[in-house]
PDB file of C-alpha atoms and ligand atoms in Angstrom:
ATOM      1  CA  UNK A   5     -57.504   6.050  24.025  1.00  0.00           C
ATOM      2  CA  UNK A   6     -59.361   8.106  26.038  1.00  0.00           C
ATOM      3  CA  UNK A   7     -63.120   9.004  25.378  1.00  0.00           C
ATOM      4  CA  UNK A   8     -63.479  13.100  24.530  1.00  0.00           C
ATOM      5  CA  UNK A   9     -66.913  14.789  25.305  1.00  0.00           C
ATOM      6  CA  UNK A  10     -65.541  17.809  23.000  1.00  0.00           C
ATOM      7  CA  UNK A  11     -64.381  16.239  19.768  1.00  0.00           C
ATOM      8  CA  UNK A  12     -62.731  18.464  17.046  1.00  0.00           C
ATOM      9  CA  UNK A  13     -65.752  20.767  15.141  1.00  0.00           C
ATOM     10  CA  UNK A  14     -63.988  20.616  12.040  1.00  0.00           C
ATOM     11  CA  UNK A  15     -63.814  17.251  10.353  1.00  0.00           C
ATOM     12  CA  UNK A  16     -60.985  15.073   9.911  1.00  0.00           C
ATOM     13  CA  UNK A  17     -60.257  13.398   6.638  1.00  0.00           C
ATOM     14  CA  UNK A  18     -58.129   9.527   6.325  1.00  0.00           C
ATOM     15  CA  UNK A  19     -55.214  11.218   6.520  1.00  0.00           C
ATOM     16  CA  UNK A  20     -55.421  12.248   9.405  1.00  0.00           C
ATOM     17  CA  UNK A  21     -55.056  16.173   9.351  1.00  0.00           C
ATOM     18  CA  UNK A  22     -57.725  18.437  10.270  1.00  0.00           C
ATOM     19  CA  UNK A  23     -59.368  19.495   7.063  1.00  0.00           C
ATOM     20  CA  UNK A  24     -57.638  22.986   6.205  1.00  0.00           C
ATOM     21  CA  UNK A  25     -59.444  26.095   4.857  1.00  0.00           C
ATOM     22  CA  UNK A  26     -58.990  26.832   0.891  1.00  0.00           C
ATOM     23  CA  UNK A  27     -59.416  30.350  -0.596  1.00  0.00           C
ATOM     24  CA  UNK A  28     -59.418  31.209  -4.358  1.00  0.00           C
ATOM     25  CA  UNK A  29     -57.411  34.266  -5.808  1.00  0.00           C
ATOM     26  CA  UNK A  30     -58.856  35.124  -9.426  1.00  0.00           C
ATOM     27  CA  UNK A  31     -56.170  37.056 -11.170  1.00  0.00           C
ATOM     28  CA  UNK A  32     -59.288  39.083 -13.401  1.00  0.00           C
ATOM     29  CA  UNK A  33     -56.922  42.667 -13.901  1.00  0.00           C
ATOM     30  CA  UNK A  34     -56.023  41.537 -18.004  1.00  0.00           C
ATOM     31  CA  UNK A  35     -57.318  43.785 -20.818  1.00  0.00           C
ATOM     32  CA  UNK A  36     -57.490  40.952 -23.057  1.00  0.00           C
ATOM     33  CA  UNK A  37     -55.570  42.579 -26.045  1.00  0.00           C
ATOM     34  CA  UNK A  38     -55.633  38.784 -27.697  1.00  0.00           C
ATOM     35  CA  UNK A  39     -59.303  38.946 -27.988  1.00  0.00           C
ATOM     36  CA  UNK A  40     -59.512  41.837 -29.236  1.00  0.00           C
ATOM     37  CA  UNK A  41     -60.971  45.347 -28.638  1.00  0.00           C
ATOM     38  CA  UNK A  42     -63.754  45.964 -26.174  1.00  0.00           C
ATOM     39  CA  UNK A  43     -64.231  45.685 -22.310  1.00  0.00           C
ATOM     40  CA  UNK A  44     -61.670  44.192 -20.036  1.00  0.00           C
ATOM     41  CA  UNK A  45     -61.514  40.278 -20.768  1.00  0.00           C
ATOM     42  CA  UNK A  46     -63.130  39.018 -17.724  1.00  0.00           C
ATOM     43  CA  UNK A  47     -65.942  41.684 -18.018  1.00  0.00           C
ATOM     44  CA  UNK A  48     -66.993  40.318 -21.580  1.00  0.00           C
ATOM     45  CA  UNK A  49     -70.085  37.745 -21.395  1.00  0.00           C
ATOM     46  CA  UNK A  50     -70.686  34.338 -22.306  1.00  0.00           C
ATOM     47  CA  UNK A  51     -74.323  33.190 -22.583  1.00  0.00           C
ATOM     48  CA  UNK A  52     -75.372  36.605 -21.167  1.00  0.00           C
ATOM     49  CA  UNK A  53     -73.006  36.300 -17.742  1.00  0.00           C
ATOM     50  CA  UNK A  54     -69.697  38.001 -17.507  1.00  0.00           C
ATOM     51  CA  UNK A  55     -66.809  35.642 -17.874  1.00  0.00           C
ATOM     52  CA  UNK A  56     -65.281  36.239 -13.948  1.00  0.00           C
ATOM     53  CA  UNK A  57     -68.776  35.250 -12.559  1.00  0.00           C
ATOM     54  CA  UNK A  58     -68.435  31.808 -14.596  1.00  0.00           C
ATOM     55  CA  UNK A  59     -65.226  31.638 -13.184  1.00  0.00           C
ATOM     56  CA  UNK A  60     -65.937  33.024  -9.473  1.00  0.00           C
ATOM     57  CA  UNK A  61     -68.938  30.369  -9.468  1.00  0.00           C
ATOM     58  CA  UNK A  62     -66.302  27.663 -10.494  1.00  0.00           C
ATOM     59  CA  UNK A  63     -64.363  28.177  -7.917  1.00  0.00           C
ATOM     60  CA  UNK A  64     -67.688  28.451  -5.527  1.00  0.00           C
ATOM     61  CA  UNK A  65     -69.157  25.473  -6.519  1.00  0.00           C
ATOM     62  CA  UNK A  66     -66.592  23.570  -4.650  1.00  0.00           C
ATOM     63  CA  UNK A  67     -67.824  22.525  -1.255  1.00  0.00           C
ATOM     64  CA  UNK A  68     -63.846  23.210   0.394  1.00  0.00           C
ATOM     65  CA  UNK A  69     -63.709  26.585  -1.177  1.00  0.00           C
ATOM     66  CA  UNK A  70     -64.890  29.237   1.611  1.00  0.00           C
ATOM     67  CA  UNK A  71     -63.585  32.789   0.217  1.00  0.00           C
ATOM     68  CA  UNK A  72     -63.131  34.315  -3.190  1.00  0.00           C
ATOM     69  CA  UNK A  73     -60.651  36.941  -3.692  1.00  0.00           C
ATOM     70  CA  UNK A  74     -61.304  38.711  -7.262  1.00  0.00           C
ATOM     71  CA  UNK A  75     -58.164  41.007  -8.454  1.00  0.00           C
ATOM     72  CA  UNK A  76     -60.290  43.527 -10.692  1.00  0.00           C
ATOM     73  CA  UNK A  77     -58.889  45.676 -13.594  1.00  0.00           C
ATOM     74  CA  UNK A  78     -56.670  48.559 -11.183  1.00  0.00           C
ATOM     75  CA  UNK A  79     -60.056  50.336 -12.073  1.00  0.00           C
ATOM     76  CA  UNK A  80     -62.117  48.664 -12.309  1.00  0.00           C
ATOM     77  CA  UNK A  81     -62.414  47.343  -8.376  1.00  0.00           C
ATOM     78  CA  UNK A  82     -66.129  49.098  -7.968  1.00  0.00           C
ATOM     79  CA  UNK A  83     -67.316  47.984 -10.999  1.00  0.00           C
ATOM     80  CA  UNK A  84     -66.352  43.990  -9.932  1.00  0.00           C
ATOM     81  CA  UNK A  85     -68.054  44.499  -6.773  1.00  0.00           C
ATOM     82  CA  UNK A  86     -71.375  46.075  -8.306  1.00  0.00           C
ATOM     83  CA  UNK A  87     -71.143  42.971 -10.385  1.00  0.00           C
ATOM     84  CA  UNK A  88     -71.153  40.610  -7.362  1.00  0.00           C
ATOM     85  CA  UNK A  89     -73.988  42.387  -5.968  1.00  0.00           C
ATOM     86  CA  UNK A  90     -75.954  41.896  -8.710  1.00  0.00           C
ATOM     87  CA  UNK A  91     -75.284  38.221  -9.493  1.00  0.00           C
ATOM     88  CA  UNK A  92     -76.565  35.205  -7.346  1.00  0.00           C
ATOM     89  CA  UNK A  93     -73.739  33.206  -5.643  1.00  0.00           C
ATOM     90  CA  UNK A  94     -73.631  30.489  -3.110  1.00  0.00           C
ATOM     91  CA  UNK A  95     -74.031  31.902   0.670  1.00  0.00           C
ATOM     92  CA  UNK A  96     -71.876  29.980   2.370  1.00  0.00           C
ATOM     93  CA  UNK A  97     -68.601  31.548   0.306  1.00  0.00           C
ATOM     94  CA  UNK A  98     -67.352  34.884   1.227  1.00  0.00           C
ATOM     95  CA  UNK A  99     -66.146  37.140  -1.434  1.00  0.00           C
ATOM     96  CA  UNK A 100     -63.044  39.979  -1.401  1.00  0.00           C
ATOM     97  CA  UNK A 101     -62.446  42.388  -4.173  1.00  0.00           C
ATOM     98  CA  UNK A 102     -58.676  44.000  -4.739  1.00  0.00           C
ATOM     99  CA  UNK A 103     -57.346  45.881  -7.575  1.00  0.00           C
ATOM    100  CA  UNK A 104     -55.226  44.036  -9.518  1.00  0.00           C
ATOM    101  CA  UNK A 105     -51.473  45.159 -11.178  1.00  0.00           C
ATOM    102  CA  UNK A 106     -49.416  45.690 -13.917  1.00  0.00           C
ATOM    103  CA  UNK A 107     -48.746  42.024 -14.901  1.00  0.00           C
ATOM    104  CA  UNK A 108     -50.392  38.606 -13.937  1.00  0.00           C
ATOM    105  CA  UNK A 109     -47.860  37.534 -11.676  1.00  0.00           C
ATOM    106  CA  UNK A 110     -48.348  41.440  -9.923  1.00  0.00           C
ATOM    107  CA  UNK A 111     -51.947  40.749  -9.529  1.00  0.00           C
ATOM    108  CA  UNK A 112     -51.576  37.454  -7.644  1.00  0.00           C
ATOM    109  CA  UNK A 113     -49.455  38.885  -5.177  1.00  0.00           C
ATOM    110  CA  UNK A 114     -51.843  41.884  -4.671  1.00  0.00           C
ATOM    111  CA  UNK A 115     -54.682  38.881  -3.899  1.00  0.00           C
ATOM    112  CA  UNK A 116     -51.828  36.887  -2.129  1.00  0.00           C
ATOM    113  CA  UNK A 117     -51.366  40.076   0.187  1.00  0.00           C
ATOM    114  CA  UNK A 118     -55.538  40.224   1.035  1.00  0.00           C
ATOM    115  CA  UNK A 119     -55.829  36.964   1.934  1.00  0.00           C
ATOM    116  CA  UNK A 120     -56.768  36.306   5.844  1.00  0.00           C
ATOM    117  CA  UNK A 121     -55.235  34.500   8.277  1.00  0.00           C
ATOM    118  CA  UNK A 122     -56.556  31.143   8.260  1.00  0.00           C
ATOM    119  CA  UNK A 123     -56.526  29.655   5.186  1.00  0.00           C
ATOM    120  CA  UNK A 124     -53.960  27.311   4.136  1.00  0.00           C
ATOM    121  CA  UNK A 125     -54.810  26.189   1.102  1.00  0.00           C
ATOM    122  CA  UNK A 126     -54.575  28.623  -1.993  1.00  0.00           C
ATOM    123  CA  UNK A 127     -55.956  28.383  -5.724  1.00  0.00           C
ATOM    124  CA  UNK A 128     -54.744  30.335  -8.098  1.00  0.00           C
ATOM    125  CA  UNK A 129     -57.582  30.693 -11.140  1.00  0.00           C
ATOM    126  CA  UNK A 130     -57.534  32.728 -14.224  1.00  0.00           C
ATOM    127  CA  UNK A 131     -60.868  34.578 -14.139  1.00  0.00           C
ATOM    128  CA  UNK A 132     -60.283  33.577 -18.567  1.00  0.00           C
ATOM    129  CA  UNK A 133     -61.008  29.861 -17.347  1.00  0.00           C
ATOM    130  CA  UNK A 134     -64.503  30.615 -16.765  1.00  0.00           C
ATOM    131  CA  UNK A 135     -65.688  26.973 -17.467  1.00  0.00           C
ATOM    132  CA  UNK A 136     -63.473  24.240 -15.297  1.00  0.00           C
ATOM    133  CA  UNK A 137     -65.742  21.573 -13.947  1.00  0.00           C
ATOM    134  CA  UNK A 138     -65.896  21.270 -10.277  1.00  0.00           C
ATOM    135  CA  UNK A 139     -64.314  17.485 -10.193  1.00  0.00           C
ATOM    136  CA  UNK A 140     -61.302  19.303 -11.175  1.00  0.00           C
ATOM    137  CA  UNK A 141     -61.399  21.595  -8.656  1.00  0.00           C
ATOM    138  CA  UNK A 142     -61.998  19.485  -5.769  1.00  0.00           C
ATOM    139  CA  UNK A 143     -58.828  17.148  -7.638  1.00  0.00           C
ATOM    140  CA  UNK A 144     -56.799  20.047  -7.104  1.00  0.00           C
ATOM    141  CA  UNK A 145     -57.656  20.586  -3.602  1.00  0.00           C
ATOM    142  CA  UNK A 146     -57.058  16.867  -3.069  1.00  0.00           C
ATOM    143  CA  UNK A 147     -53.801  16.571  -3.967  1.00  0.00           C
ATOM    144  CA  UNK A 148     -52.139  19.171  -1.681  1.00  0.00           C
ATOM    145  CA  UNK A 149     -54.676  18.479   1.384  1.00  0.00           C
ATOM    146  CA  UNK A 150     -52.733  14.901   0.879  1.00  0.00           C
ATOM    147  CA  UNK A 151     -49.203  17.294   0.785  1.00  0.00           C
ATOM    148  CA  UNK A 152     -47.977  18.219  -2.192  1.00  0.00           C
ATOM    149  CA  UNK A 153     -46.566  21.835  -2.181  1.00  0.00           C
ATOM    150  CA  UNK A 154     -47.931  22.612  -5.414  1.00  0.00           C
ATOM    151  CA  UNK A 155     -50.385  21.227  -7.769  1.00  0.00           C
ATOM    152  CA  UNK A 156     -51.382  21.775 -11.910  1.00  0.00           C
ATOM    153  CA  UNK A 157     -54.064  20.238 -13.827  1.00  0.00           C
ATOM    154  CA  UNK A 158     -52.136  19.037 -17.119  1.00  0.00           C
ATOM    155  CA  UNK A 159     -53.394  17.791 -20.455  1.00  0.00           C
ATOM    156  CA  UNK A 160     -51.837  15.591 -23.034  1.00  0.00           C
ATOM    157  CA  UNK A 161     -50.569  17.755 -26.135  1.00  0.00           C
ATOM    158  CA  UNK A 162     -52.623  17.162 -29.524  1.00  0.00           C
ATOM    159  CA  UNK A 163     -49.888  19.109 -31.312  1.00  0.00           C
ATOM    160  CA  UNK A 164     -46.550  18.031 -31.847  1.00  0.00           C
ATOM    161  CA  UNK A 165     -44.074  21.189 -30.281  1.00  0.00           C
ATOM    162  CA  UNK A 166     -40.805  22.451 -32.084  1.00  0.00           C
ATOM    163  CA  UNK A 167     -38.579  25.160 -30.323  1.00  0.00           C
ATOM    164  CA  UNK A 168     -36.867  27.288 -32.746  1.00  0.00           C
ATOM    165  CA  UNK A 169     -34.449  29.758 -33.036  1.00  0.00           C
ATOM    166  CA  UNK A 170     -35.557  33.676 -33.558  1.00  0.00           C
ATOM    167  CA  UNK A 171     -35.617  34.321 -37.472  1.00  0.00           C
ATOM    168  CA  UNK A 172     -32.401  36.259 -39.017  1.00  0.00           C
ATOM    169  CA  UNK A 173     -34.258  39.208 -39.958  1.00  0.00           C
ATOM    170  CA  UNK A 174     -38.285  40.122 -40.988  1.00  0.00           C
ATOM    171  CA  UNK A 175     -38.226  38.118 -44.006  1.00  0.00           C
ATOM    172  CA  UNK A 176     -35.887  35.270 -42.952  1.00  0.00           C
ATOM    173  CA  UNK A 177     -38.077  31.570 -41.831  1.00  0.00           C
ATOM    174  CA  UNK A 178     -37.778  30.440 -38.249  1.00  0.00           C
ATOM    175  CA  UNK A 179     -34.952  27.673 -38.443  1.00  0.00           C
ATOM    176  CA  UNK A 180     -36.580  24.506 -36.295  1.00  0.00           C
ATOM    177  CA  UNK A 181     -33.747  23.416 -33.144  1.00  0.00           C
ATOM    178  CA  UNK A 182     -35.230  20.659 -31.566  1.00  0.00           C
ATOM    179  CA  UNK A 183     -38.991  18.879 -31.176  1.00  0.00           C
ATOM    180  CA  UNK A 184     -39.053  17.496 -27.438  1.00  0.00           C
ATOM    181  CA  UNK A 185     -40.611  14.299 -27.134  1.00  0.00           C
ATOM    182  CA  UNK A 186     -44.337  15.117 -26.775  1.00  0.00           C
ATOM    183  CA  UNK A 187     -45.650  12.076 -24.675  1.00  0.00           C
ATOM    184  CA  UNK A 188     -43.356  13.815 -22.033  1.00  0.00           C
ATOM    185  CA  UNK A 189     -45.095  17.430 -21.969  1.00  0.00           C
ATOM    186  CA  UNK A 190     -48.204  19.001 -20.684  1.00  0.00           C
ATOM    187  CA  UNK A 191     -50.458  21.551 -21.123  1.00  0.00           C
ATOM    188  CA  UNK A 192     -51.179  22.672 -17.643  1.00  0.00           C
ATOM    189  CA  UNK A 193     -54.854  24.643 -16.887  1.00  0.00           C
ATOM    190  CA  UNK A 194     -55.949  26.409 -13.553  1.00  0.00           C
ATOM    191  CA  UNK A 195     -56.466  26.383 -11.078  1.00  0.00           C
ATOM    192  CA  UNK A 196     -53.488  25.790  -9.569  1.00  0.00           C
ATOM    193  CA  UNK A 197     -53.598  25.024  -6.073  1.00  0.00           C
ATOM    194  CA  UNK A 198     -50.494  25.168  -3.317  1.00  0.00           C
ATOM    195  CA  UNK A 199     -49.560  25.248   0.633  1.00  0.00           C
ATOM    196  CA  UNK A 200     -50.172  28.965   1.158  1.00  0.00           C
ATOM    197  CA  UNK A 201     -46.478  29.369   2.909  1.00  0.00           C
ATOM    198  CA  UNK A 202     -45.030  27.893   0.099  1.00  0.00           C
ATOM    199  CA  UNK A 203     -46.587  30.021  -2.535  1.00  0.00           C
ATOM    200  CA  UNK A 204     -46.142  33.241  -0.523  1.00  0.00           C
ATOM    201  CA  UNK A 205     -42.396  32.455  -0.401  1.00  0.00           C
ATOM    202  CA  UNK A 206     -42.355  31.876  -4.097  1.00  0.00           C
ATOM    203  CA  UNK A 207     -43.941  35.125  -4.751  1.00  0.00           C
ATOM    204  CA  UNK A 208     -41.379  36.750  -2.374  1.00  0.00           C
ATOM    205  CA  UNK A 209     -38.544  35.651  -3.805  1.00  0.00           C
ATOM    206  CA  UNK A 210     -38.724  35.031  -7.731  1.00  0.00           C
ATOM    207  CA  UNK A 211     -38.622  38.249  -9.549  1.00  0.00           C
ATOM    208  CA  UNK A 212     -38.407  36.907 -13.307  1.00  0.00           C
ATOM    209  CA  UNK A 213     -41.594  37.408 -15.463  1.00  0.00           C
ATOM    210  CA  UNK A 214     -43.313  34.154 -15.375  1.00  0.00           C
ATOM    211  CA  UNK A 215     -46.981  32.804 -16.833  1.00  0.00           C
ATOM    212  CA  UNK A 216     -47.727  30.456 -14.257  1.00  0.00           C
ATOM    213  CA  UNK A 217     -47.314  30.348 -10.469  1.00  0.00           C
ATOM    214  CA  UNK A 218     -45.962  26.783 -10.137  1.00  0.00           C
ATOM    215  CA  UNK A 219     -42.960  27.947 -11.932  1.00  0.00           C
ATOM    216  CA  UNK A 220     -42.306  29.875  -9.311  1.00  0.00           C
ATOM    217  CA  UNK A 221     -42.586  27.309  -7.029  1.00  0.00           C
ATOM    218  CA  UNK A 222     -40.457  25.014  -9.509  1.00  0.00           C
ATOM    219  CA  UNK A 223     -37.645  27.524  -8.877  1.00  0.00           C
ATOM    220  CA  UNK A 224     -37.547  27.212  -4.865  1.00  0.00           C
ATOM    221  CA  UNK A 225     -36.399  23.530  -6.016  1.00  0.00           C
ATOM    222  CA  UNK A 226     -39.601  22.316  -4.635  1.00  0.00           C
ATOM    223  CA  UNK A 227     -41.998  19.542  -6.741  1.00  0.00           C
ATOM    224  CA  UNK A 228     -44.919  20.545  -8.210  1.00  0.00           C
ATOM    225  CA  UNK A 229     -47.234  17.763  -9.495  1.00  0.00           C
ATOM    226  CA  UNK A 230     -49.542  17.151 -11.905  1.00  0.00           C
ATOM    227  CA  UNK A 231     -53.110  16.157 -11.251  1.00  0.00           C
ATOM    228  CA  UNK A 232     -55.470  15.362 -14.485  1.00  0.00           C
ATOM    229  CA  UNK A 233     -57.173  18.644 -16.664  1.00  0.00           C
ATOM    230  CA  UNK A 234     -60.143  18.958 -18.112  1.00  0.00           C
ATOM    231  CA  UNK A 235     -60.587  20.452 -21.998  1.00  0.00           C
ATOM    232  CA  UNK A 236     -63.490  22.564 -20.841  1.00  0.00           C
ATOM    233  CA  UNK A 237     -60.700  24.305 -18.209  1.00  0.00           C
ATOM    234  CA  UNK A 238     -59.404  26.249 -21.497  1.00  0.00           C
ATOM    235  CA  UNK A 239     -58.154  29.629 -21.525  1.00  0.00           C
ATOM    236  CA  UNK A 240     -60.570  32.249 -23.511  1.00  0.00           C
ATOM    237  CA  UNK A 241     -57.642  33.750 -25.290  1.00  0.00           C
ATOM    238  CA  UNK A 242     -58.522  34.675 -29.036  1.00  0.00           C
ATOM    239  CA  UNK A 243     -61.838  35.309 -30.800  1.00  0.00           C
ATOM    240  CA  UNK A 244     -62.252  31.272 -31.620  1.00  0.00           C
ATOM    241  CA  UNK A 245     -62.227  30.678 -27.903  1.00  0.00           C
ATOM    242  CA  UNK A 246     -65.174  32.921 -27.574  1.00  0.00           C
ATOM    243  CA  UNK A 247     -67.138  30.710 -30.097  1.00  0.00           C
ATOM    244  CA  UNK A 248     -65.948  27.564 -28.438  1.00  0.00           C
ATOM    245  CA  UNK A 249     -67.116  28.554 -24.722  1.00  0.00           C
ATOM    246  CA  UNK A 250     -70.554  29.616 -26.128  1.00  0.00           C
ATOM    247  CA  UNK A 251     -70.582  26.085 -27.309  1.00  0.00           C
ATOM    248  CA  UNK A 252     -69.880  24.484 -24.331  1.00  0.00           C
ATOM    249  CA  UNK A 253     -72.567  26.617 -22.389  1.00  0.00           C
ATOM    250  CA  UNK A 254     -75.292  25.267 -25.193  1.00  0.00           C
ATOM    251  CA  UNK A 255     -74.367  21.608 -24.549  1.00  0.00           C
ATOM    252  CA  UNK A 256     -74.284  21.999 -20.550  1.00  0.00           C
ATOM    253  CA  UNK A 257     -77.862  23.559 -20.712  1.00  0.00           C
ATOM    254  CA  UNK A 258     -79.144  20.848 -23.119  1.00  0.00           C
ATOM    255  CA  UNK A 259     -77.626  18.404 -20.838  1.00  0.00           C
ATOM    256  CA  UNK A 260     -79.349  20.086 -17.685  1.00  0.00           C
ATOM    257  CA  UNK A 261     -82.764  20.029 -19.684  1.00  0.00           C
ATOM    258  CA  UNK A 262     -82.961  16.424 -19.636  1.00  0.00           C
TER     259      UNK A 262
HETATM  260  N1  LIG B 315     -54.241  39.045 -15.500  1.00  0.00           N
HETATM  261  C1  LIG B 315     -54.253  39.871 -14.368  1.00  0.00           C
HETATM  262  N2  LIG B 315     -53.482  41.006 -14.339  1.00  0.00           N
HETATM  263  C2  LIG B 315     -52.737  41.349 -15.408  1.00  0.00           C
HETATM  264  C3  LIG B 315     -52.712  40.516 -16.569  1.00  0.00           C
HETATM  265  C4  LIG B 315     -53.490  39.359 -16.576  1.00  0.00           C
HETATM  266  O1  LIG B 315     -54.958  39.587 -13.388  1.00  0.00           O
HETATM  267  N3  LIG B 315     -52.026  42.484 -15.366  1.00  0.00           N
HETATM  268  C5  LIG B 315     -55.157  37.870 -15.519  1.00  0.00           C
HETATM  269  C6  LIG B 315     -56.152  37.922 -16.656  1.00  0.00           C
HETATM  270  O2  LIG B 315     -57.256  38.750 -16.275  1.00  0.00           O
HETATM  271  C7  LIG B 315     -56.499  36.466 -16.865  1.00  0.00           C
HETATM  272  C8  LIG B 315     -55.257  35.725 -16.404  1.00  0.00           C
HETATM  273  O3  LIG B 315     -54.423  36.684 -15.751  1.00  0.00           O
HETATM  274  O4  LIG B 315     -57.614  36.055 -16.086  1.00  0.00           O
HETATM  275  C9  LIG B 315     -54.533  35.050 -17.567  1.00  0.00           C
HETATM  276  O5  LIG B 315     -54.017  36.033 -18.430  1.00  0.00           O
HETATM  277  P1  LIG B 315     -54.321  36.172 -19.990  1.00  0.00           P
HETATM  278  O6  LIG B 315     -55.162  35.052 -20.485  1.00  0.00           O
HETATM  279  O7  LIG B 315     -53.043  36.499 -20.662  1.00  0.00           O
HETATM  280  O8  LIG B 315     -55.314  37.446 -20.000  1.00  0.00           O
HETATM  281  P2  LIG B 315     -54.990  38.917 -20.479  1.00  0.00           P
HETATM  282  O9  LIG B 315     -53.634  39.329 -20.003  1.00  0.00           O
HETATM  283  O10 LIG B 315     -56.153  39.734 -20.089  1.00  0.00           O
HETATM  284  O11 LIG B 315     -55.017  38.728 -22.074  1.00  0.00           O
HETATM  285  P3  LIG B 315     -53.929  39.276 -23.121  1.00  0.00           P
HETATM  286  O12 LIG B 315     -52.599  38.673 -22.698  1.00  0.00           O
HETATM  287  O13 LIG B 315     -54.429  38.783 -24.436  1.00  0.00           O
HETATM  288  O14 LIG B 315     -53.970  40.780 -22.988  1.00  0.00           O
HETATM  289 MG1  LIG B 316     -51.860  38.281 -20.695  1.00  0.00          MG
END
């Protein structure tokens, strides 16, 4: 061992490996036609605030995260970054703004393609998760800064899940094939956090339509692993959700009042 006046500024975690830098791509580019008419999903407000800057703070509030990318409605890119401007957010984050695409998986790649060099660490967070705790966040992180390619936070099903066969015709019932066994499937959240390289392969070379970017990892035969959800990390989907996420905002800020 030799004694080094000029030890490494960045520091260095048990495992060994310097501490890599994380960025956050927000796919925010939906119209939210499940919710219902109005402005763009991640536009609409809960407890006053628009949903994306519940979700952009989420991703903030994590100490590893230093740069938010935000893919905004394809128009709605000024809009997004009026919205930043107006809103307080931590300093020590920098923020990006891109306009987003046609589908969800088309909107990740447009933030996948504005990300700097330098970061090696990617989450992937629906801007409709606007309430994940931080602990998840930072569990996320955790598990690939220890190496895993790919990482989801996954939830126990309450519901028991049939697949079933499409219906003969309009009137015809949905015949029931098979119900997997439920104690092995998961509801998996956001955000979903990989090895840059790996996910900018994935999103180079799977073309099908898929909902979630670890599938697309899945597909380059790679693992993907599971670290534990939280229920406030839900998607904000139909009306009910709207109610649900109000809720949760009430108990947080009786919570903080005492
Ligand atoms: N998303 C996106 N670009 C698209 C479609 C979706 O960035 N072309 C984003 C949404 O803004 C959302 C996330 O992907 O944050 C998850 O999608 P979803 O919950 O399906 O939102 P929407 O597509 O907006 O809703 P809907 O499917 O009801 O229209
Ligand atoms: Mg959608």
């Amino acid at each position: 061992m030799t004694d080094d006046p000029f030890p490494p500024p960045s520091p260095t975690p048990a495992s060994g490996r310097p501490t890599a830098r994380t960025a956050a791509v927000i796919p925010a580019a939906g119209r939210g036609v499940r919710l219902g008419p109005g402005a763009p999903k991640a536009l609409r407000t809960l407890g006053g605030t628009p949903m994306l800057i519940h979700a952009i703070r989420a991703m903030a509030d994590s100490r590893a995260v230093s740069l938010v990318v935000v893919v905004a409605p394809p128009d709605g890119a000024a809009e997004v970054k009026t919205l930043l401007d107006a809103h307080a957010l931590p300093e020590r984050t920098d923020f990006l703004v891109v306009p987003g695409g046609e589908s969800r998986q088309e909107s990740v790649k447009l933030g996948l393609d504005a990300l700097p060099a330098g970061y090696d660490i990617v989450l992937v967070h629906d801007a409709a998760r606007p309430l994940v705790p931080v602990d998840t966040v930072d569990g996320v992180i955790e598990a690939v800064r220890d190496g895993a390619p790919a990482v989801v936070p996954a939830l126990p099903l309450a519901d028991t899940v049939k697949q079933v066969e499409p219906a003969a015709g309009p009137d015809a019932p949905e015949p029931v094939v098979a119900t997997p066994d439920r104690s092995l499937l998961r509801a998996v959240q956001t955000p979903q956090g990989f090895d840059r390289a790996t996910l900018v392969r994935a999103h180079d070379t799977v073309k099908d339509n898929v909902t979630d970017d670890a599938s697309m990892v899945e597909q380059l035969g790679l693992t993907v692993v599971t670290v534990p959800g939280h229920e406030e990390a839900f998607k904000v989907t139909r009306p009910l959700d709207l109610v649900l996420a109000e809720a949760v905002l009430a108990r947080r800020r009786l919570n903080d009042g005492f």
